[in-house]
Short mmCIF file of C-alpha atoms in Angstrom, two decimals:
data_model
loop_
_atom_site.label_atom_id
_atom_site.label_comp_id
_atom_site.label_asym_id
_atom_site.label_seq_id
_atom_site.Cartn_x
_atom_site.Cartn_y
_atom_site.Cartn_z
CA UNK A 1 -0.48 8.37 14.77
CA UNK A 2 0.74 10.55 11.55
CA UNK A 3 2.38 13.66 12.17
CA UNK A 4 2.24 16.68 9.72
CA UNK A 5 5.69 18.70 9.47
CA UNK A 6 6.34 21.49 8.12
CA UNK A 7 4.60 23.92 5.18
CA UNK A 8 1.10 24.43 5.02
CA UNK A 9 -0.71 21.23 6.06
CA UNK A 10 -1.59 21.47 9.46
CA UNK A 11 -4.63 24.13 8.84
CA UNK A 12 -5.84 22.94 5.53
CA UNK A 13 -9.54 25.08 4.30
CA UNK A 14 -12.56 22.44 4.72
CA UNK A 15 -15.84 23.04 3.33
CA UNK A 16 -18.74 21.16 5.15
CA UNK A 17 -21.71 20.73 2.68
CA UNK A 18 -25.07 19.18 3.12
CA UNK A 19 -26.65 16.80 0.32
CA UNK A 20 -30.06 18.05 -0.49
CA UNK A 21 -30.77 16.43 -3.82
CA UNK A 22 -32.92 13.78 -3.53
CA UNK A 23 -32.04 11.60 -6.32
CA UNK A 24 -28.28 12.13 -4.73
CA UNK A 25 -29.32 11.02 -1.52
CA UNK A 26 -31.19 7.55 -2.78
CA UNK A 27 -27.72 7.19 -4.64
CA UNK A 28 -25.82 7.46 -1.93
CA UNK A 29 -28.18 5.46 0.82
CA UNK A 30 -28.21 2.60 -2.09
CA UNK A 31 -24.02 2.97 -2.35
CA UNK A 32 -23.73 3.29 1.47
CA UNK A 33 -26.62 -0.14 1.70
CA UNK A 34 -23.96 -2.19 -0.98
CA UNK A 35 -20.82 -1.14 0.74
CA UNK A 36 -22.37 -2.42 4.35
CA UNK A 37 -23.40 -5.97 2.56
CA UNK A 38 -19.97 -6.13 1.24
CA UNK A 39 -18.44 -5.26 4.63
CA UNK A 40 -20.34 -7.53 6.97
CA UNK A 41 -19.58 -10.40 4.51
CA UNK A 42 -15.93 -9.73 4.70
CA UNK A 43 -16.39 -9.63 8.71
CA UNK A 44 -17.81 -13.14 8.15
CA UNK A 45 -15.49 -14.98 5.82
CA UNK A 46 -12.19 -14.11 7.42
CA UNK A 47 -11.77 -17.48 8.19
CA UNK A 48 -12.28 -18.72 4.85
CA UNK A 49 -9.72 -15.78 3.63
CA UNK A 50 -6.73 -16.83 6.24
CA UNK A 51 -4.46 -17.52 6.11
CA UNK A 52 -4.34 -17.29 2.27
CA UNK A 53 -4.91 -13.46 2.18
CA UNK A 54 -1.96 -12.41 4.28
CA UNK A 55 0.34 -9.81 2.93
CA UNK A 56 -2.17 -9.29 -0.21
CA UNK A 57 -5.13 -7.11 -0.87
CA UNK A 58 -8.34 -8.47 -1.05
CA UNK A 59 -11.44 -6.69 -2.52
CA UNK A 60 -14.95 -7.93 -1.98
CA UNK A 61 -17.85 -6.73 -4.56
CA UNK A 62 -21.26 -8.52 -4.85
CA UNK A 63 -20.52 -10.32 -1.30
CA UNK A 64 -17.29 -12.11 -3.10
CA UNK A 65 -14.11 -11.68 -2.38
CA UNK A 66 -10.77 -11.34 -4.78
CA UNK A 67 -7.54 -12.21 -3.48
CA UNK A 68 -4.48 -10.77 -5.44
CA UNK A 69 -0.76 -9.17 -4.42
CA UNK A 70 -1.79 -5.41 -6.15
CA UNK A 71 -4.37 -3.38 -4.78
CA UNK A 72 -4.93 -2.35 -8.35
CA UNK A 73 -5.14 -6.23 -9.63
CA UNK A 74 -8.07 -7.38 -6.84
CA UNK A 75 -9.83 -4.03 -7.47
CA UNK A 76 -10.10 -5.38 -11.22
CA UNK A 77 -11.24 -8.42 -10.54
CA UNK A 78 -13.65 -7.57 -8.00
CA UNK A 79 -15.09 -4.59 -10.44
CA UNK A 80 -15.24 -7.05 -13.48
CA UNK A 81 -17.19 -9.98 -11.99
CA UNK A 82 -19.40 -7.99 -9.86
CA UNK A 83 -19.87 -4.25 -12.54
CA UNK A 84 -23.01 -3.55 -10.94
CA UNK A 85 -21.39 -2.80 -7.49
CA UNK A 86 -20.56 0.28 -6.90
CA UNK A 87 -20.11 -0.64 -3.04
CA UNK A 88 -17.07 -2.81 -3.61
CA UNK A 89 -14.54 -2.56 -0.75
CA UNK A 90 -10.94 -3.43 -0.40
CA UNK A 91 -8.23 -3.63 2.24
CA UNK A 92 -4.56 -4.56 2.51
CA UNK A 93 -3.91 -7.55 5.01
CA UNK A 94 -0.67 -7.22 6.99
CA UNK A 95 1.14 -9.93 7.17
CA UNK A 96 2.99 -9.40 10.87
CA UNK A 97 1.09 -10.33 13.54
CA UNK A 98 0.99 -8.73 16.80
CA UNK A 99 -0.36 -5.35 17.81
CA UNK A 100 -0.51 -2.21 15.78
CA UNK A 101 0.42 1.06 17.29
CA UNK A 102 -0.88 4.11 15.41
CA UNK A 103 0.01 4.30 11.63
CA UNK A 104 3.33 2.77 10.10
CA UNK A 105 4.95 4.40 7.49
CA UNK A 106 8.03 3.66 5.63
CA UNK B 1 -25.81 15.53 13.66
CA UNK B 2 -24.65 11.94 14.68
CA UNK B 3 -22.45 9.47 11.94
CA UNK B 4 -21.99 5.99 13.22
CA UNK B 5 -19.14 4.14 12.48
CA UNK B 6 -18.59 0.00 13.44
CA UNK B 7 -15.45 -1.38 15.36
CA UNK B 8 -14.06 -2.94 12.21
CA UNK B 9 -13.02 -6.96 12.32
CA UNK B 10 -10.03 -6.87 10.01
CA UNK B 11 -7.96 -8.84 8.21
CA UNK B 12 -5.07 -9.64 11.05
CA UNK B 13 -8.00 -10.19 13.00
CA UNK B 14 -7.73 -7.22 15.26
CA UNK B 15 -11.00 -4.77 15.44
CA UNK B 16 -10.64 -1.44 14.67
CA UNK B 17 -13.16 2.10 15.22
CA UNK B 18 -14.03 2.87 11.46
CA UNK B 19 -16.43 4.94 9.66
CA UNK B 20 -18.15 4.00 6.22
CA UNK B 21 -17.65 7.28 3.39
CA UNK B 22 -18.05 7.99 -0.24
CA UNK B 23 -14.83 9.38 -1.42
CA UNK B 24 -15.45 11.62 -4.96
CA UNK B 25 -13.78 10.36 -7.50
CA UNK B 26 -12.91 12.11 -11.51
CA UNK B 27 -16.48 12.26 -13.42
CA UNK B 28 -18.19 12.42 -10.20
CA UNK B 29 -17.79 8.85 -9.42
CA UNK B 30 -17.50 8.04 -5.69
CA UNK B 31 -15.43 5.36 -4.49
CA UNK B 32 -16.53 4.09 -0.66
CA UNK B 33 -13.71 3.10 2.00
CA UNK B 34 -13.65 2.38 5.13
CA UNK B 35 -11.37 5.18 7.55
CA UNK B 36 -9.57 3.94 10.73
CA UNK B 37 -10.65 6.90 13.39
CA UNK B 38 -7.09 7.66 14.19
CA UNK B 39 -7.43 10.70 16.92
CA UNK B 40 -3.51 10.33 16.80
CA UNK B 41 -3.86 11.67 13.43
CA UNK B 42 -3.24 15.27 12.62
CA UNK B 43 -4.06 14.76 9.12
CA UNK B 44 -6.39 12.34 6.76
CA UNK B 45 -4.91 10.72 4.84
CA UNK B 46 -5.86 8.34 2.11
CA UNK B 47 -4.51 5.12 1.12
CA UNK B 48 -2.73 4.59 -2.26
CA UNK B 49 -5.32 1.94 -3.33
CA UNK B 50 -8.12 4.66 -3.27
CA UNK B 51 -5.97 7.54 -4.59
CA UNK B 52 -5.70 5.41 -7.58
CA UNK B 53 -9.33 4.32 -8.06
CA UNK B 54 -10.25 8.10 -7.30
CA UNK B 55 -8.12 9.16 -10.54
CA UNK B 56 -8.03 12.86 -9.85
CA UNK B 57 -5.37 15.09 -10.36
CA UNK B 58 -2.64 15.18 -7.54
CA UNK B 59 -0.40 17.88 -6.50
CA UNK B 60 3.01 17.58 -4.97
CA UNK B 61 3.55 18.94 -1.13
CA UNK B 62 6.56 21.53 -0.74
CA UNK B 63 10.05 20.04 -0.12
CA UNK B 64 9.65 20.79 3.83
CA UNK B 65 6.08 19.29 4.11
CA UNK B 66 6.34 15.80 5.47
CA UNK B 67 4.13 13.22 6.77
CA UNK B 68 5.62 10.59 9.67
CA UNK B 69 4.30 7.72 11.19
CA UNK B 70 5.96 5.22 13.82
CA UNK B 71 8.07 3.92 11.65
CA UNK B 72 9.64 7.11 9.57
CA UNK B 73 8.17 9.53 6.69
CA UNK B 74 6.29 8.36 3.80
CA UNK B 75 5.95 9.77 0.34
CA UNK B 76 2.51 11.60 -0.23
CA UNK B 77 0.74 13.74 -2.37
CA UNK B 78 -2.01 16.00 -1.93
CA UNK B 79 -5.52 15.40 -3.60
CA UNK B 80 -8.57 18.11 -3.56
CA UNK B 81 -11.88 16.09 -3.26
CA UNK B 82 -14.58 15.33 -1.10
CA UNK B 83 -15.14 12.83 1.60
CA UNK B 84 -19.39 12.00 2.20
CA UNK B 85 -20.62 10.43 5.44
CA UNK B 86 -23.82 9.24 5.76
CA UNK B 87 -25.77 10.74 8.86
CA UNK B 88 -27.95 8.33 11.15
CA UNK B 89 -31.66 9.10 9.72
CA UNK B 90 -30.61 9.58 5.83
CA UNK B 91 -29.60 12.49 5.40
CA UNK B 92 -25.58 12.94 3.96
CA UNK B 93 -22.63 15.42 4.84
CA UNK B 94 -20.04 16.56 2.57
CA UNK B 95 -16.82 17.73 3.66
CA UNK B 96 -14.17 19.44 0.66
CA UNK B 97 -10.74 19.44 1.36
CA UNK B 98 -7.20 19.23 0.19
CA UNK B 99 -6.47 15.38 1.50
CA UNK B 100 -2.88 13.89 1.74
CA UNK B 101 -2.57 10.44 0.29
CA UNK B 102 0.05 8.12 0.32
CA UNK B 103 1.59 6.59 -2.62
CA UNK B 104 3.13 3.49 -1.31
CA UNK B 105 0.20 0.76 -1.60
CA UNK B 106 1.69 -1.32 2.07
CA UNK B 107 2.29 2.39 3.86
CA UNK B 108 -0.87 1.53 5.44
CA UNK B 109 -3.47 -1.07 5.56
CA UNK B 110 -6.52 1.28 5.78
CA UNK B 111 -7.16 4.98 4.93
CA UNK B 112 -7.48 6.99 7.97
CA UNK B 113 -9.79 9.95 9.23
CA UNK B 114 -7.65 12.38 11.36
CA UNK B 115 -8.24 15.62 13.82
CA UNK B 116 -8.81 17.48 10.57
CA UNK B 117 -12.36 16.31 10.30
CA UNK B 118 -12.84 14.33 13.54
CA UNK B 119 -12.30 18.24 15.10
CA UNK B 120 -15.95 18.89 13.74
CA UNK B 121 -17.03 16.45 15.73
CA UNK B 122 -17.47 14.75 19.60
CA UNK B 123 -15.41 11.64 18.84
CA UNK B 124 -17.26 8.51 20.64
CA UNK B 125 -15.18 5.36 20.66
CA UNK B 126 -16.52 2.88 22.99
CA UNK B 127 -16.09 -1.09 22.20
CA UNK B 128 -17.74 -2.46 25.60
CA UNK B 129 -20.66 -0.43 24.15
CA UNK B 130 -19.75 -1.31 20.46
CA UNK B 131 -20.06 2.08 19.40
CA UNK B 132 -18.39 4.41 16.71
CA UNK B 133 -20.05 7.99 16.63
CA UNK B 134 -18.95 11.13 15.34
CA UNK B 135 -21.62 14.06 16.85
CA UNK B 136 -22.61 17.45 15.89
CA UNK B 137 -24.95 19.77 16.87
CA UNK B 138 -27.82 19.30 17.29
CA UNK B 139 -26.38 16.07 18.89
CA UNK B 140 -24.05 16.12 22.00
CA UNK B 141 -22.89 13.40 24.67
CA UNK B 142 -23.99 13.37 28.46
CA UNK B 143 -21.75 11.50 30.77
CA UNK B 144 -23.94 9.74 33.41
CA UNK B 145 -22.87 8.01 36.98
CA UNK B 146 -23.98 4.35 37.75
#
């Protein structure tokens, strides 16, 4: 759960576009195809990641994956071995274990 | 129009709902990340780690905007850009918004989509099923007995 209080954030203006360029589309479908390679390897290699990766971020570009304590610092790595990959993924791995009700915040 | 998402093996080993999207980024690059579908959400909100790879311009929120969680407020700021899922058959939808991000990298583990674009949508969540769909006209959902 995250709550919005206050000001003008609860009814923010959203435009809903459709894609209709075609060389736009096959760039997206091939960014969308990289990004699903990277994330089903990730899915697959926890093991190999744990417990090592807990409380750090890990990236994962060219199905490999970059361990390092700043988001900013795996995103480098995983960008400058793999360049080519413009479906590179991250995420930040909690350290607590245990169940996770709604977001956490401060 | 129908999105499908994935229920999401994470790091702490726990599977989350979670759809796939191109975030746009400065010079037109787009950045993909995977959102939590959080209908507890009011708001989506992005996750510092892609606020910084997006490198756009940020705005501040006014003094009495705030953003809480579970566990208390965090610091945000607010980022105009677009979020791009890819529809089942090809075909992509754009959606341009002022999003609020947070700025504090371990504020949360994943970016999340909220009620502010999952209320275009029927929101299916259903892991005995292992489905994630987000539908639109000219797709709907039928609830059958048996």
């Amino acid at each position: 759960m995250l709550r919005v209080v206050g000001g003008k954030m609860p009814l923010p203006e959203m435009v809903i576009e459709e894609v209709t360029d075609p060389e736009e589309i096959e760039r997206s479908r091939a960014q969308f195809a990289r990004a699903k390679l990277n994330s089903d390897w990730l899915q697959a290699h926890w093991p190999d990641l744990l417990p090592a990766a807990l409380g750090k971020f890990v990236a994962v570009a060219g199905q490999e994956a970059f361990i390092a304590d700043t988001a900013e610092e795996a995103w480098a790595l995983a960008t400058a071995a793999h360049p080519e990959d413009n479906g590179a993924i991250d995420q930040y791995v909690r350290p607590e274990r245990g169940p996770r009700i709604y977001a956490h915040l401060g | 129009m129908r999105i499908s998402g994935e229920w999401l093996l994470c790091g702490d080993l726990a599977t989350r709902p979670v759809i796939t999207a191109r975030v746009r980024g400065a010079n037109d690059f787009f950045s993909m990340e995977q959102f939590l579908v959080d209908s507890g959400a009011d708001r989506t909100v992005f996750n510092a780690g892609l606020l910084n790879r997006l490198q756009l311009p940020v705005s501040l929120p006014s003094s009495d905007e705030s953003l809480i969680g579970v566990g208390g407020s965090g610091a945000f700021v607010l980022v105009t850009t677009t979020i791009e899922l890819r529809r089942d058959g090809g075909d992509h939808t754009r959606i341009n918004a002022v999003y609020a991000s947070l700025t504090d990298p371990l504020a949360i583990g994943m970016s999340v989509l909220g009620r502010d674009v999952l209320n275009f949508f029927d929101v299916i969540l259903s892991k005995p099923r292992n489905e994630v769909l987000l539908l639109a006209p000219n797709h709907r959902y039928q609830v059958l007995s048996g």
